[in-house]
Amino acid sequence: MKAAVLKWVAQIPFGKVATYGQIAALSGHPRAARQVGRILASNGEDLPWQRVLNAKGKISTESQSGELQIRLLEAEGVVFNAEGVCDLRTYLWQPELSQDRSALKKSL
DNA sequence: CGTGTGACGCGAG
DNA sequence: CCTCGCGCCACAC
C-alpha cells in the first residue's frame, strides 16, 4: 500500500494537486487518508509531496514545512488565497481524465 | 508474529 | 467556524 501511495503521488502532474483521500482511494484504501499523510511525512524527499493537500485544498503541513510547500506549489503555478487555500476545482488532479489507464479500461 | 499507538484526514453535527 | 470520533495502516515494541 505504501508503494501504491508513493507511486500515485509520483504521478501527480506538475501544476496539479491531489488530496490525501484521493491518493488513498487510488491506492485501493478509500479510508486510509491519514496513512497517506503519515507515509509522505516519513518517506524520502524524492516525491512531489507538496502536491498533496487535504480535502479542503489547504496544506496540512503548517506545523511542518508549510511555507516551503506553498512556495513549491506557487512555483508550479498553483495559486493560494489569503487563507492558504487553493481552488481544488481548478488544480485538483483528475487521474481518470488524464492518465489513469487502468481505471479508464474498466469503464470501457 | 501479536499488540498498541498515533498520524500531514474527513465528514458529520 | 469549531468539535468529535471513526477508521485504517505503518511502525515501534
PDB file of C-alpha atoms (C1' of nucleotides) in Angstrom:
ATOM      1  CA  MET A   1       0.000   0.000   0.000  1.00  0.00           C
ATOM      2  CA  LYS A   2       2.799   2.310   0.869  1.00  0.00           C
ATOM      3  CA  ALA A   3       4.231   1.515  -2.515  1.00  0.00           C
ATOM      4  CA  ALA A   4       0.924   2.294  -4.174  1.00  0.00           C
ATOM      5  CA  VAL A   5       0.716   5.623  -2.415  1.00  0.00           C
ATOM      6  CA  LEU A   6       4.218   6.620  -3.389  1.00  0.00           C
ATOM      7  CA  LYS A   7       3.524   5.501  -6.911  1.00  0.00           C
ATOM      8  CA  TRP A   8       0.393   7.593  -7.230  1.00  0.00           C
ATOM      9  CA  VAL A   9       1.903  10.650  -5.646  1.00  0.00           C
ATOM     10  CA  ALA A  10       4.693  10.399  -8.134  1.00  0.00           C
ATOM     11  CA  GLN A  11       2.070  10.523 -10.884  1.00  0.00           C
ATOM     12  CA  ILE A  12       0.651  13.886  -9.867  1.00  0.00           C
ATOM     13  CA  PRO A  13       1.423  16.189 -12.764  1.00  0.00           C
ATOM     14  CA  PHE A  14       3.227  19.485 -12.486  1.00  0.00           C
ATOM     15  CA  GLY A  15       0.901  22.298 -11.552  1.00  0.00           C
ATOM     16  CA  LYS A  16      -1.775  19.973 -10.187  1.00  0.00           C
ATOM     17  CA  VAL A  17      -2.629  18.787  -6.687  1.00  0.00           C
ATOM     18  CA  ALA A  18      -4.342  15.795  -5.108  1.00  0.00           C
ATOM     19  CA  THR A  19      -5.909  15.154  -1.722  1.00  0.00           C
ATOM     20  CA  TYR A  20      -4.924  12.557   0.833  1.00  0.00           C
ATOM     21  CA  GLY A  21      -8.251  10.842   0.472  1.00  0.00           C
ATOM     22  CA  GLN A  22      -7.869  10.764  -3.258  1.00  0.00           C
ATOM     23  CA  ILE A  23      -4.459   9.162  -3.094  1.00  0.00           C
ATOM     24  CA  ALA A  24      -5.722   6.684  -0.541  1.00  0.00           C
ATOM     25  CA  ALA A  25      -8.648   5.761  -2.778  1.00  0.00           C
ATOM     26  CA  LEU A  26      -6.462   5.394  -5.829  1.00  0.00           C
ATOM     27  CA  SER A  27      -4.228   3.156  -3.786  1.00  0.00           C
ATOM     28  CA  GLY A  28      -7.164   0.920  -3.003  1.00  0.00           C
ATOM     29  CA  HIS A  29      -7.708   2.183   0.540  1.00  0.00           C
ATOM     30  CA  PRO A  30     -10.553   4.727   0.475  1.00  0.00           C
ATOM     31  CA  ARG A  31     -10.465   5.194   4.221  1.00  0.00           C
ATOM     32  CA  ALA A  32      -6.755   5.378   4.771  1.00  0.00           C
ATOM     33  CA  ALA A  33      -6.194   9.037   4.037  1.00  0.00           C
ATOM     34  CA  ARG A  34      -4.317   9.540   7.263  1.00  0.00           C
ATOM     35  CA  GLN A  35      -1.885   6.828   6.443  1.00  0.00           C
ATOM     36  CA  VAL A  36      -1.105   8.636   3.240  1.00  0.00           C
ATOM     37  CA  GLY A  37      -0.075  11.675   5.185  1.00  0.00           C
ATOM     38  CA  ARG A  38       1.933   9.576   7.554  1.00  0.00           C
ATOM     39  CA  ILE A  39       3.696   7.876   4.687  1.00  0.00           C
ATOM     40  CA  LEU A  40       4.519  11.129   2.951  1.00  0.00           C
ATOM     41  CA  ALA A  41       5.832  12.510   6.204  1.00  0.00           C
ATOM     42  CA  SER A  42       8.274   9.668   6.615  1.00  0.00           C
ATOM     43  CA  ASN A  43       9.133   8.724   3.054  1.00  0.00           C
ATOM     44  CA  GLY A  44      12.031  10.232   1.183  1.00  0.00           C
ATOM     45  CA  GLU A  45      12.074  13.679  -0.366  1.00  0.00           C
ATOM     46  CA  ASP A  46      12.087  12.330  -3.866  1.00  0.00           C
ATOM     47  CA  LEU A  47       8.376  12.725  -4.477  1.00  0.00           C
ATOM     48  CA  PRO A  48       6.295  15.804  -5.275  1.00  0.00           C
ATOM     49  CA  TRP A  49       4.798  15.507  -1.809  1.00  0.00           C
ATOM     50  CA  GLN A  50       3.984  19.195  -1.874  1.00  0.00           C
ATOM     51  CA  ARG A  51       1.218  18.483  -4.366  1.00  0.00           C
ATOM     52  CA  VAL A  52      -0.810  16.608  -1.762  1.00  0.00           C
ATOM     53  CA  LEU A  53      -3.293  18.686   0.212  1.00  0.00           C
ATOM     54  CA  ASN A  54      -6.241  17.933   2.442  1.00  0.00           C
ATOM     55  CA  ALA A  55      -9.808  17.697   1.164  1.00  0.00           C
ATOM     56  CA  LYS A  56     -10.304  21.437   1.521  1.00  0.00           C
ATOM     57  CA  GLY A  57      -7.415  22.375  -0.688  1.00  0.00           C
ATOM     58  CA  LYS A  58      -5.319  23.506   2.201  1.00  0.00           C
ATOM     59  CA  ILE A  59      -1.882  22.338   3.198  1.00  0.00           C
ATOM     60  CA  SER A  60      -1.658  20.050   6.202  1.00  0.00           C
ATOM     61  CA  THR A  61       1.950  20.814   6.925  1.00  0.00           C
ATOM     62  CA  GLU A  62       1.625  24.180   8.535  1.00  0.00           C
ATOM     63  CA  SER A  63       3.421  22.904  11.597  1.00  0.00           C
ATOM     64  CA  GLN A  64       5.924  21.046   9.457  1.00  0.00           C
ATOM     65  CA  SER A  65       7.065  22.867   6.370  1.00  0.00           C
ATOM     66  CA  GLY A  66       4.011  24.794   5.295  1.00  0.00           C
ATOM     67  CA  GLU A  67       5.837  27.778   3.902  1.00  0.00           C
ATOM     68  CA  LEU A  68       8.056  25.588   1.807  1.00  0.00           C
ATOM     69  CA  GLN A  69       5.131  23.609   0.470  1.00  0.00           C
ATOM     70  CA  ILE A  70       3.246  26.722  -0.559  1.00  0.00           C
ATOM     71  CA  ARG A  71       6.302  28.144  -2.236  1.00  0.00           C
ATOM     72  CA  LEU A  72       6.922  24.977  -4.172  1.00  0.00           C
ATOM     73  CA  LEU A  73       3.329  24.888  -5.369  1.00  0.00           C
ATOM     74  CA  GLU A  74       3.207  28.541  -6.300  1.00  0.00           C
ATOM     75  CA  ALA A  75       6.354  27.917  -8.280  1.00  0.00           C
ATOM     76  CA  GLU A  76       4.256  25.420 -10.227  1.00  0.00           C
ATOM     77  CA  GLY A  77       1.552  27.957 -10.858  1.00  0.00           C
ATOM     78  CA  VAL A  78      -0.826  26.881  -8.115  1.00  0.00           C
ATOM     79  CA  VAL A  79      -2.452  29.927  -6.560  1.00  0.00           C
ATOM     80  CA  PHE A  80      -3.306  30.111  -2.874  1.00  0.00           C
ATOM     81  CA  ASN A  81      -5.684  32.650  -1.425  1.00  0.00           C
ATOM     82  CA  ALA A  82      -5.033  34.664   1.707  1.00  0.00           C
ATOM     83  CA  GLU A  83      -6.196  31.752   3.833  1.00  0.00           C
ATOM     84  CA  GLY A  84      -3.669  29.391   2.359  1.00  0.00           C
ATOM     85  CA  VAL A  85      -6.286  27.520   0.396  1.00  0.00           C
ATOM     86  CA  CYS A  86      -6.109  26.721  -3.293  1.00  0.00           C
ATOM     87  CA  ASP A  87      -9.078  26.185  -5.573  1.00  0.00           C
ATOM     88  CA  LEU A  88      -9.419  22.437  -5.984  1.00  0.00           C
ATOM     89  CA  ARG A  89     -11.900  22.913  -8.816  1.00  0.00           C
ATOM     90  CA  THR A  90      -9.026  24.367 -10.747  1.00  0.00           C
ATOM     91  CA  TYR A  91      -5.976  22.489  -9.557  1.00  0.00           C
ATOM     92  CA  LEU A  92      -7.253  19.131  -8.380  1.00  0.00           C
ATOM     93  CA  TRP A  93      -5.670  16.370 -10.368  1.00  0.00           C
ATOM     94  CA  GLN A  94      -8.238  14.172 -12.060  1.00  0.00           C
ATOM     95  CA  PRO A  95      -6.436  10.936 -12.950  1.00  0.00           C
ATOM     96  CA  GLU A  96      -9.480   9.387 -14.574  1.00  0.00           C
ATOM     97  CA  LEU A  97      -9.420  12.145 -17.126  1.00  0.00           C
ATOM     98  CA  SER A  98      -5.731  12.225 -17.691  1.00  0.00           C
ATOM     99  CA  GLN A  99      -3.639   9.158 -17.189  1.00  0.00           C
ATOM    100  CA  ASP A 100      -5.298   6.512 -15.088  1.00  0.00           C
ATOM    101  CA  ARG A 101      -5.319   3.981 -17.886  1.00  0.00           C
ATOM    102  CA  SER A 102      -6.338   1.050 -15.719  1.00  0.00           C
ATOM    103  CA  ALA A 103      -9.394   2.847 -14.387  1.00  0.00           C
ATOM    104  CA  LEU A 104     -10.239   4.010 -17.865  1.00  0.00           C
ATOM    105  CA  LYS A 105     -10.124   0.480 -19.225  1.00  0.00           C
ATOM    106  CA  LYS A 106     -12.614  -0.674 -16.625  1.00  0.00           C
ATOM    107  CA  SER A 107     -15.147   1.865 -17.795  1.00  0.00           C
ATOM    108  CA  LEU A 108     -14.832   0.768 -21.393  1.00  0.00           C
TER     109      LEU A 108
ATOM    110  C1'  DC B   1       4.282 -12.751  14.801  1.00  0.00           C
ATOM    111  C1'  DG B   2       0.610 -10.141  18.326  1.00  0.00           C
ATOM    112  C1'  DT B   3      -0.428  -5.756  20.332  1.00  0.00           C
ATOM    113  C1'  DG B   4      -0.556  -0.890  20.841  1.00  0.00           C
ATOM    114  C1'  DT B   5      -0.486   3.616  19.191  1.00  0.00           C
ATOM    115  C1'  DG B   6      -0.711   7.695  16.710  1.00  0.00           C
ATOM    116  C1'  DA B   7      -0.838  10.210  12.374  1.00  0.00           C
ATOM    117  C1'  DC B   8       0.258  15.901   7.070  1.00  0.00           C
ATOM    118  C1'  DG B   9      -7.716  13.095   7.165  1.00  0.00           C
ATOM    119  C1'  DC B  10     -12.522  13.538   6.634  1.00  0.00           C
ATOM    120  C1'  DG B  11     -17.201  14.081   7.063  1.00  0.00           C
ATOM    121  C1'  DA B  12     -20.903  14.833  10.100  1.00  0.00           C
ATOM    122  C1'  DG B  13     -23.053  17.675  13.816  1.00  0.00           C
TER     123       DG B  13
ATOM    124  C1'  DC C   1     -16.227  28.191  12.315  1.00  0.00           C
ATOM    125  C1'  DC C   2     -15.341  24.523  15.896  1.00  0.00           C
ATOM    126  C1'  DT C   3     -15.652  19.873  17.895  1.00  0.00           C
ATOM    127  C1'  DC C   4     -15.983  14.901  17.870  1.00  0.00           C
ATOM    128  C1'  DG C   5     -14.910  10.427  16.701  1.00  0.00           C
ATOM    129  C1'  DC C   6     -14.439   6.883  13.412  1.00  0.00           C
ATOM    130  C1'  DG C   7     -11.262   4.201  10.645  1.00  0.00           C
ATOM    131  C1'  DC C   8      -7.259   2.274   8.783  1.00  0.00           C
ATOM    132  C1'  DC C   9      -2.438   1.092   8.493  1.00  0.00           C
ATOM    133  C1'  DA C  10       2.806   1.952   9.099  1.00  0.00           C
ATOM    134  C1'  DC C  11       5.827   1.401  12.686  1.00  0.00           C
ATOM    135  C1'  DA C  12       7.897   0.618  17.222  1.00  0.00           C
ATOM    136  C1'  DC C  13       7.882  -2.674  20.844  1.00  0.00           C
TER     137       DC C  13
END
